[in-house]
Amino acid sequence: MFIFNLLATIGKLSHGGSDDEVQLMKRIQSRDDEALEELYDLYKRLLFSMVISIVKKKEEAEDLLQEIFVKIWNKAESFDPDRGNVYSWIVTLARNQAIDRIRSKGYKTQKKQSVSIHEPLFSLEGDKHDPMETTIFSDRAELVKKALEKIPEKQSEVIKIAYYRGLTQSEISDQLDIPLGTVKTRTRQGMIKLKRILGEFISTDG
């Protein structure tokens, strides 16, 4: 789930404390379907990138995205702004939904047809004809690339491999032929720096 957590950390810099999102949730709780459409437009790219990092298959991720918003609609009453923000609530719901999918019997029978872990999850050039498939090129993608250039190379290397290729920390350890503990340390230190730099970028940009 490393890639999901990485994307969630980056996404949180753009979401999380918005009063507008709370108002959207209140409208959804009042069964306003237009509010659900607005929330979908706001979150579809981010959530798609998160769930595809878990299920690895575009078709599965697209189905999951629809299921997630159905669940948001059905479980809207359980959202309490006093207990947490909209971003965390939605991301937790998406993560649980994705985990349920990969644990399902149907998914396991199709697993051999999944995208190879050695193939990029995202095109570095992007596909302008399919924005859902290339969520890496969201509004903040360029900022992520710039931020990665500002942290030490050994730290950025492990994060880039995870971010762009979807490898787990164990797989990164094997690929780079370094101890798993080293991968974890470099990732942790790099993420601390990355989060700070991205925060500065977004604050300046906003």
PDB file of C-alpha atoms in Angstrom:
ATOM      1  CA  MET A   1       0.000   0.000   0.000  1.00  0.00           C
ATOM      2  CA  PHE A   2       3.067   2.253  -0.099  1.00  0.00           C
ATOM      3  CA  ILE A   3       2.129   3.947  -3.366  1.00  0.00           C
ATOM      4  CA  PHE A   4      -1.410   4.590  -2.116  1.00  0.00           C
ATOM      5  CA  ASN A   5      -0.040   6.194   1.044  1.00  0.00           C
ATOM      6  CA  LEU A   6       2.398   8.292  -0.997  1.00  0.00           C
ATOM      7  CA  LEU A   7      -0.381   9.565  -3.247  1.00  0.00           C
ATOM      8  CA  ALA A   8      -2.582  10.189  -0.207  1.00  0.00           C
ATOM      9  CA  THR A   9       0.152  12.275   1.411  1.00  0.00           C
ATOM     10  CA  ILE A  10       0.589  14.353  -1.737  1.00  0.00           C
ATOM     11  CA  GLY A  11      -3.154  14.706  -2.228  1.00  0.00           C
ATOM     12  CA  LYS A  12      -3.654  15.881   1.315  1.00  0.00           C
ATOM     13  CA  LEU A  13      -1.686  19.015   0.507  1.00  0.00           C
ATOM     14  CA  SER A  14      -4.485  20.067  -1.838  1.00  0.00           C
ATOM     15  CA  HIS A  15      -7.441  18.839   0.208  1.00  0.00           C
ATOM     16  CA  GLY A  16      -8.396  18.267   3.774  1.00  0.00           C
ATOM     17  CA  GLY A  17      -9.503  21.503   5.331  1.00  0.00           C
ATOM     18  CA  SER A  18     -11.945  22.846   2.814  1.00  0.00           C
ATOM     19  CA  ASP A  19     -15.222  24.241   4.115  1.00  0.00           C
ATOM     20  CA  ASP A  20     -16.562  23.881   0.564  1.00  0.00           C
ATOM     21  CA  GLU A  21     -16.041  20.130   0.751  1.00  0.00           C
ATOM     22  CA  VAL A  22     -17.901  19.979   4.052  1.00  0.00           C
ATOM     23  CA  GLN A  23     -20.788  21.834   2.467  1.00  0.00           C
ATOM     24  CA  LEU A  24     -20.780  19.361  -0.419  1.00  0.00           C
ATOM     25  CA  MET A  25     -21.024  16.492   2.030  1.00  0.00           C
ATOM     26  CA  LYS A  26     -23.914  18.179   3.836  1.00  0.00           C
ATOM     27  CA  ARG A  27     -25.726  18.554   0.531  1.00  0.00           C
ATOM     28  CA  ILE A  28     -25.085  14.903  -0.268  1.00  0.00           C
ATOM     29  CA  GLN A  29     -26.478  13.977   3.125  1.00  0.00           C
ATOM     30  CA  SER A  30     -29.568  15.900   2.061  1.00  0.00           C
ATOM     31  CA  ARG A  31     -29.668  13.694  -1.076  1.00  0.00           C
ATOM     32  CA  ASP A  32     -28.511  16.393  -3.493  1.00  0.00           C
ATOM     33  CA  ASP A  33     -27.232  14.395  -6.479  1.00  0.00           C
ATOM     34  CA  GLU A  34     -25.684  17.493  -8.054  1.00  0.00           C
ATOM     35  CA  ALA A  35     -23.423  17.773  -5.005  1.00  0.00           C
ATOM     36  CA  LEU A  36     -22.258  14.202  -5.602  1.00  0.00           C
ATOM     37  CA  GLU A  37     -21.384  15.120  -9.178  1.00  0.00           C
ATOM     38  CA  GLU A  38     -19.377  18.101  -7.923  1.00  0.00           C
ATOM     39  CA  LEU A  39     -17.527  15.898  -5.443  1.00  0.00           C
ATOM     40  CA  TYR A  40     -16.862  13.383  -8.216  1.00  0.00           C
ATOM     41  CA  ASP A  41     -15.317  16.067 -10.427  1.00  0.00           C
ATOM     42  CA  LEU A  42     -13.193  17.206  -7.501  1.00  0.00           C
ATOM     43  CA  TYR A  43     -11.868  13.790  -6.493  1.00  0.00           C
ATOM     44  CA  LYS A  44     -12.073  11.467  -9.499  1.00  0.00           C
ATOM     45  CA  ARG A  45      -8.489  11.944 -10.697  1.00  0.00           C
ATOM     46  CA  LEU A  46      -6.931  11.637  -7.273  1.00  0.00           C
ATOM     47  CA  LEU A  47      -8.979   8.591  -6.253  1.00  0.00           C
ATOM     48  CA  PHE A  48      -8.373   6.864  -9.568  1.00  0.00           C
ATOM     49  CA  SER A  49      -4.615   7.217  -9.138  1.00  0.00           C
ATOM     50  CA  MET A  50      -4.896   5.830  -5.620  1.00  0.00           C
ATOM     51  CA  VAL A  51      -7.012   2.772  -6.396  1.00  0.00           C
ATOM     52  CA  ILE A  52      -5.067   1.836  -9.537  1.00  0.00           C
ATOM     53  CA  SER A  53      -1.931   1.820  -7.403  1.00  0.00           C
ATOM     54  CA  ILE A  54      -3.563  -1.050  -5.484  1.00  0.00           C
ATOM     55  CA  VAL A  55      -5.492  -3.018  -8.107  1.00  0.00           C
ATOM     56  CA  LYS A  56      -2.971  -2.346 -10.927  1.00  0.00           C
ATOM     57  CA  LYS A  57      -5.634  -2.676 -13.644  1.00  0.00           C
ATOM     58  CA  LYS A  58      -7.335   0.234 -15.383  1.00  0.00           C
ATOM     59  CA  GLU A  59     -10.672  -1.546 -15.805  1.00  0.00           C
ATOM     60  CA  GLU A  60     -10.749  -2.577 -12.145  1.00  0.00           C
ATOM     61  CA  ALA A  61      -9.868   0.956 -11.055  1.00  0.00           C
ATOM     62  CA  GLU A  62     -12.621   2.467 -13.208  1.00  0.00           C
ATOM     63  CA  ASP A  63     -15.205   0.077 -11.728  1.00  0.00           C
ATOM     64  CA  LEU A  64     -13.925   0.797  -8.249  1.00  0.00           C
ATOM     65  CA  LEU A  65     -14.183   4.533  -8.763  1.00  0.00           C
ATOM     66  CA  GLN A  66     -17.885   4.181  -9.514  1.00  0.00           C
ATOM     67  CA  GLU A  67     -18.383   1.898  -6.516  1.00  0.00           C
ATOM     68  CA  ILE A  68     -16.616   4.364  -4.253  1.00  0.00           C
ATOM     69  CA  PHE A  69     -18.943   7.207  -5.163  1.00  0.00           C
ATOM     70  CA  VAL A  70     -21.979   4.961  -4.772  1.00  0.00           C
ATOM     71  CA  LYS A  71     -20.699   4.141  -1.292  1.00  0.00           C
ATOM     72  CA  ILE A  72     -20.093   7.828  -0.557  1.00  0.00           C
ATOM     73  CA  TRP A  73     -23.733   8.458  -1.464  1.00  0.00           C
ATOM     74  CA  ASN A  74     -25.000   5.556   0.627  1.00  0.00           C
ATOM     75  CA  LYS A  75     -22.792   6.242   3.639  1.00  0.00           C
ATOM     76  CA  ALA A  76     -22.872  10.039   3.579  1.00  0.00           C
ATOM     77  CA  GLU A  77     -24.781  10.148   6.854  1.00  0.00           C
ATOM     78  CA  SER A  78     -21.808   8.574   8.628  1.00  0.00           C
ATOM     79  CA  PHE A  79     -19.565  11.533   7.811  1.00  0.00           C
ATOM     80  CA  ASP A  80     -19.117  13.779  10.842  1.00  0.00           C
ATOM     81  CA  PRO A  81     -17.039  16.966  10.316  1.00  0.00           C
ATOM     82  CA  ASP A  82     -16.325  17.061  14.049  1.00  0.00           C
ATOM     83  CA  ARG A  83     -14.491  13.732  13.809  1.00  0.00           C
ATOM     84  CA  GLY A  84     -12.415  14.378  10.709  1.00  0.00           C
ATOM     85  CA  ASN A  85     -12.175  16.117   7.355  1.00  0.00           C
ATOM     86  CA  VAL A  86     -13.785  15.113   4.069  1.00  0.00           C
ATOM     87  CA  TYR A  87     -10.474  14.178   2.469  1.00  0.00           C
ATOM     88  CA  SER A  88      -9.517  11.637   5.138  1.00  0.00           C
ATOM     89  CA  TRP A  89     -13.027  10.152   5.173  1.00  0.00           C
ATOM     90  CA  ILE A  90     -13.089   9.652   1.401  1.00  0.00           C
ATOM     91  CA  VAL A  91      -9.536   8.339   1.163  1.00  0.00           C
ATOM     92  CA  THR A  92     -10.166   5.808   3.940  1.00  0.00           C
ATOM     93  CA  LEU A  93     -13.335   4.655   2.194  1.00  0.00           C
ATOM     94  CA  ALA A  94     -11.477   4.333  -1.129  1.00  0.00           C
ATOM     95  CA  ARG A  95      -8.613   2.406   0.451  1.00  0.00           C
ATOM     96  CA  ASN A  96     -10.981  -0.046   2.138  1.00  0.00           C
ATOM     97  CA  GLN A  97     -12.936  -0.531  -1.072  1.00  0.00           C
ATOM     98  CA  ALA A  98      -9.759  -1.235  -3.038  1.00  0.00           C
ATOM     99  CA  ILE A  99      -8.484  -3.699  -0.441  1.00  0.00           C
ATOM    100  CA  ASP A 100     -11.840  -5.507  -0.442  1.00  0.00           C
ATOM    101  CA  ARG A 101     -11.565  -5.801  -4.232  1.00  0.00           C
ATOM    102  CA  ILE A 102      -8.104  -7.388  -4.311  1.00  0.00           C
ATOM    103  CA  ARG A 103      -9.123  -9.809  -1.554  1.00  0.00           C
ATOM    104  CA  SER A 104     -12.191 -10.907  -3.481  1.00  0.00           C
ATOM    105  CA  LYS A 105     -12.250 -14.326  -5.126  1.00  0.00           C
ATOM    106  CA  GLY A 106     -13.091 -12.847  -8.517  1.00  0.00           C
ATOM    107  CA  TYR A 107     -10.068 -10.539  -8.453  1.00  0.00           C
ATOM    108  CA  LYS A 108      -7.695 -13.314  -7.434  1.00  0.00           C
ATOM    109  CA  THR A 109      -8.741 -15.461 -10.396  1.00  0.00           C
ATOM    110  CA  GLN A 110      -7.874 -12.571 -12.732  1.00  0.00           C
ATOM    111  CA  LYS A 111      -4.637 -11.632 -11.005  1.00  0.00           C
ATOM    112  CA  LYS A 112      -2.388 -13.270 -13.585  1.00  0.00           C
ATOM    113  CA  GLN A 113      -3.749 -10.865 -16.171  1.00  0.00           C
ATOM    114  CA  SER A 114      -2.792  -7.815 -14.122  1.00  0.00           C
ATOM    115  CA  VAL A 115      -0.266  -5.221 -15.284  1.00  0.00           C
ATOM    116  CA  SER A 116       3.305  -6.318 -14.662  1.00  0.00           C
ATOM    117  CA  ILE A 117       5.002  -4.568 -11.770  1.00  0.00           C
ATOM    118  CA  HIS A 118       7.860  -3.859 -14.171  1.00  0.00           C
ATOM    119  CA  GLU A 119       5.652  -1.766 -16.456  1.00  0.00           C
ATOM    120  CA  PRO A 120       5.074   1.912 -15.596  1.00  0.00           C
ATOM    121  CA  LEU A 121       1.739   2.544 -13.930  1.00  0.00           C
ATOM    122  CA  PHE A 122       1.689   5.980 -15.508  1.00  0.00           C
ATOM    123  CA  SER A 123       3.003   7.344 -18.787  1.00  0.00           C
ATOM    124  CA  LEU A 124       5.618  10.004 -18.205  1.00  0.00           C
ATOM    125  CA  GLU A 125       4.447  11.786 -21.325  1.00  0.00           C
ATOM    126  CA  GLY A 126       0.799  11.399 -20.472  1.00  0.00           C
ATOM    127  CA  ASP A 127      -2.121  10.583 -22.739  1.00  0.00           C
ATOM    128  CA  LYS A 128      -4.152  13.690 -23.373  1.00  0.00           C
ATOM    129  CA  HIS A 129      -6.946  11.533 -24.770  1.00  0.00           C
ATOM    130  CA  ASP A 130      -7.380   9.599 -21.532  1.00  0.00           C
ATOM    131  CA  PRO A 131      -6.979  11.877 -18.504  1.00  0.00           C
ATOM    132  CA  MET A 132      -8.314   9.170 -16.168  1.00  0.00           C
ATOM    133  CA  GLU A 133      -5.463   6.826 -17.062  1.00  0.00           C
ATOM    134  CA  THR A 134      -2.808   9.495 -16.660  1.00  0.00           C
ATOM    135  CA  THR A 135      -3.703  10.938 -13.298  1.00  0.00           C
ATOM    136  CA  ILE A 136      -0.037  11.486 -12.607  1.00  0.00           C
ATOM    137  CA  PHE A 137      -0.450  14.562 -14.795  1.00  0.00           C
ATOM    138  CA  SER A 138      -2.893  16.263 -12.495  1.00  0.00           C
ATOM    139  CA  ASP A 139      -2.685  19.964 -11.660  1.00  0.00           C
ATOM    140  CA  ARG A 140      -0.007  19.241  -9.068  1.00  0.00           C
ATOM    141  CA  ALA A 141       2.075  16.736 -11.075  1.00  0.00           C
ATOM    142  CA  GLU A 142       4.625  19.293 -12.247  1.00  0.00           C
ATOM    143  CA  LEU A 143       5.082  20.476  -8.671  1.00  0.00           C
ATOM    144  CA  VAL A 144       5.749  16.885  -7.597  1.00  0.00           C
ATOM    145  CA  LYS A 145       8.440  16.522 -10.260  1.00  0.00           C
ATOM    146  CA  LYS A 146      10.081  19.793  -9.195  1.00  0.00           C
ATOM    147  CA  ALA A 147       9.967  18.797  -5.539  1.00  0.00           C
ATOM    148  CA  LEU A 148      11.570  15.426  -6.281  1.00  0.00           C
ATOM    149  CA  GLU A 149      14.465  17.264  -7.907  1.00  0.00           C
ATOM    150  CA  LYS A 150      15.090  19.185  -4.695  1.00  0.00           C
ATOM    151  CA  ILE A 151      15.605  16.231  -2.357  1.00  0.00           C
ATOM    152  CA  PRO A 152      18.768  14.061  -2.171  1.00  0.00           C
ATOM    153  CA  GLU A 153      19.163  11.734  -5.158  1.00  0.00           C
ATOM    154  CA  LYS A 154      19.165   8.509  -3.150  1.00  0.00           C
ATOM    155  CA  GLN A 155      15.918   9.526  -1.461  1.00  0.00           C
ATOM    156  CA  SER A 156      14.250  10.728  -4.646  1.00  0.00           C
ATOM    157  CA  GLU A 157      15.265   7.529  -6.437  1.00  0.00           C
ATOM    158  CA  VAL A 158      13.222   5.221  -4.205  1.00  0.00           C
ATOM    159  CA  ILE A 159      10.241   7.583  -4.228  1.00  0.00           C
ATOM    160  CA  LYS A 160      10.331   7.941  -8.017  1.00  0.00           C
ATOM    161  CA  ILE A 161      10.414   4.176  -8.507  1.00  0.00           C
ATOM    162  CA  ALA A 162       7.437   3.762  -6.216  1.00  0.00           C
ATOM    163  CA  TYR A 163       5.538   6.759  -7.581  1.00  0.00           C
ATOM    164  CA  TYR A 164       6.056   6.161 -11.293  1.00  0.00           C
ATOM    165  CA  ARG A 165       6.281   2.368 -11.443  1.00  0.00           C
ATOM    166  CA  GLY A 166       4.165   1.243  -8.504  1.00  0.00           C
ATOM    167  CA  LEU A 167       6.762  -1.039  -6.927  1.00  0.00           C
ATOM    168  CA  THR A 168       6.554  -1.986  -3.266  1.00  0.00           C
ATOM    169  CA  GLN A 169       9.436  -1.253  -0.914  1.00  0.00           C
ATOM    170  CA  SER A 170      10.488  -4.925  -1.038  1.00  0.00           C
ATOM    171  CA  GLU A 171      10.523  -4.821  -4.833  1.00  0.00           C
ATOM    172  CA  ILE A 172      12.554  -1.600  -4.763  1.00  0.00           C
ATOM    173  CA  SER A 173      15.015  -3.302  -2.408  1.00  0.00           C
ATOM    174  CA  ASP A 174      15.443  -6.156  -4.881  1.00  0.00           C
ATOM    175  CA  GLN A 175      15.727  -3.866  -7.899  1.00  0.00           C
ATOM    176  CA  LEU A 176      18.344  -1.575  -6.370  1.00  0.00           C
ATOM    177  CA  ASP A 177      20.041  -4.415  -4.482  1.00  0.00           C
ATOM    178  CA  ILE A 178      19.978  -2.545  -1.188  1.00  0.00           C
ATOM    179  CA  PRO A 179      18.588  -3.621   2.216  1.00  0.00           C
ATOM    180  CA  LEU A 180      14.865  -3.150   2.805  1.00  0.00           C
ATOM    181  CA  GLY A 181      15.667  -1.074   5.883  1.00  0.00           C
ATOM    182  CA  THR A 182      17.680   1.310   3.713  1.00  0.00           C
ATOM    183  CA  VAL A 183      14.738   1.686   1.333  1.00  0.00           C
ATOM    184  CA  LYS A 184      12.432   2.457   4.255  1.00  0.00           C
ATOM    185  CA  THR A 185      14.838   4.997   5.758  1.00  0.00           C
ATOM    186  CA  ARG A 186      15.417   6.792   2.460  1.00  0.00           C
ATOM    187  CA  THR A 187      11.701   6.820   1.766  1.00  0.00           C
ATOM    188  CA  ARG A 188      10.806   8.178   5.185  1.00  0.00           C
ATOM    189  CA  GLN A 189      13.436  10.905   5.070  1.00  0.00           C
ATOM    190  CA  GLY A 190      12.571  11.773   1.483  1.00  0.00           C
ATOM    191  CA  MET A 191       8.854  11.964   2.202  1.00  0.00           C
ATOM    192  CA  ILE A 192       9.416  14.365   5.083  1.00  0.00           C
ATOM    193  CA  LYS A 193      11.376  16.671   2.788  1.00  0.00           C
ATOM    194  CA  LEU A 194       8.970  16.166  -0.120  1.00  0.00           C
ATOM    195  CA  LYS A 195       5.936  17.031   1.964  1.00  0.00           C
ATOM    196  CA  ARG A 196       7.584  20.223   3.225  1.00  0.00           C
ATOM    197  CA  ILE A 197       8.700  21.321  -0.258  1.00  0.00           C
ATOM    198  CA  LEU A 198       5.322  20.555  -1.828  1.00  0.00           C
ATOM    199  CA  GLY A 199       3.606  22.457   0.954  1.00  0.00           C
ATOM    200  CA  GLU A 200       5.778  25.480   0.193  1.00  0.00           C
ATOM    201  CA  PHE A 201       5.120  25.174  -3.555  1.00  0.00           C
ATOM    202  CA  ILE A 202       1.368  24.879  -3.141  1.00  0.00           C
ATOM    203  CA  SER A 203       1.225  27.697  -0.600  1.00  0.00           C
ATOM    204  CA  THR A 204       3.095  29.968  -3.013  1.00  0.00           C
ATOM    205  CA  ASP A 205       1.022  28.768  -5.984  1.00  0.00           C
ATOM    206  CA  GLY A 206      -2.225  29.321  -4.137  1.00  0.00           C
TER     207      GLY A 206
END
